[in-house]
Amino acid sequence: MKLLLFGLGMQEIIVIALIVLLLFGGKKIPELMKGLGKGVKSFKDGIKEVDDEVKEIKEVKEMTDEEVMSEN
């Protein structure tokens, strides 16, 4: 048996999808997915910003290390 997502098989995913469909109805699901997509995009943008800041800090540290070494 193949594990698909978080240790869930195909039958479990189908049951979860049916429960979601019953709870929210067919009209609400696209809105939910749109919101989920925006949330994921926002999260990825936040991670990218953090990565950019870390790179910038490393570059500044390398530059200051080079300056200190050139003074000695």
Coordinates of C-alpha atoms in Angstrom, one line a residue:
M1 CA 0.0 0.0 0.0
K2 CA 1.4 3.4 -1.0
L3 CA 1.4 6.2 1.4
L4 CA 0.3 9.5 -0.3
L5 CA 0.2 12.4 2.1
F6 CA 1.1 12.4 5.8
G7 CA 0.7 8.6 5.9
L8 CA -2.8 8.7 4.5
G9 CA -3.9 6.3 1.8
M10 CA -6.2 7.0 -1.1
Q11 CA -9.3 5.8 0.8
E12 CA -8.7 8.2 3.7
I13 CA -8.1 11.1 1.4
I14 CA -11.4 10.4 -0.5
V15 CA -13.3 10.3 2.9
I16 CA -11.8 13.6 4.0
A17 CA -12.6 15.2 0.6
L18 CA -16.3 14.0 0.9
I19 CA -16.5 15.3 4.4
V20 CA -15.2 18.7 3.3
L21 CA -17.6 18.7 0.4
L22 CA -20.5 18.0 2.7
L23 CA -19.5 20.6 5.3
F24 CA -18.8 23.5 2.9
G25 CA -20.8 22.7 -0.2
G26 CA -19.6 23.0 -3.8
K27 CA -19.8 26.8 -3.9
K28 CA -17.6 27.5 -0.9
I29 CA -14.7 25.1 -1.9
P30 CA -13.3 27.4 -4.7
E31 CA -13.2 30.3 -2.2
L32 CA -11.5 28.1 0.4
M33 CA -8.9 27.0 -2.1
K34 CA -8.3 30.6 -3.3
G35 CA -7.7 31.6 0.3
L36 CA -5.4 28.6 0.9
G37 CA -3.5 29.5 -2.2
K38 CA -3.0 33.1 -1.1
G39 CA -1.9 31.9 2.3
V40 CA 0.7 29.6 0.8
K41 CA 1.9 32.4 -1.5
S42 CA 2.2 34.7 1.4
F43 CA 4.2 32.1 3.4
K44 CA 6.6 31.5 0.5
D45 CA 7.1 35.3 0.1
G46 CA 7.9 35.5 3.8
I47 CA 10.4 32.7 3.6
K48 CA 12.0 34.4 0.6
E49 CA 12.4 37.6 2.5
V50 CA 14.0 35.9 5.4
D51 CA 16.4 34.1 3.0
D52 CA 17.3 37.4 1.3
E53 CA 18.0 39.1 4.7
V54 CA 20.2 36.2 5.8
K55 CA 22.2 36.4 2.5
E56 CA 22.6 40.1 3.0
I57 CA 23.8 39.7 6.5
K58 CA 26.3 37.1 5.4
E59 CA 27.6 39.4 2.7
V60 CA 28.1 42.3 5.1
K61 CA 29.8 40.0 7.6
E62 CA 32.2 38.7 4.8
M63 CA 32.9 42.3 3.8
T64 CA 33.7 43.3 7.4
D65 CA 35.9 40.2 7.9
E66 CA 37.9 41.1 4.8
E67 CA 38.3 44.7 6.0
V68 CA 39.6 43.5 9.4
M69 CA 42.0 41.1 7.7
S70 CA 43.3 43.8 5.4
E71 CA 44.0 46.1 8.3
N72 CA 46.2 43.5 10.0

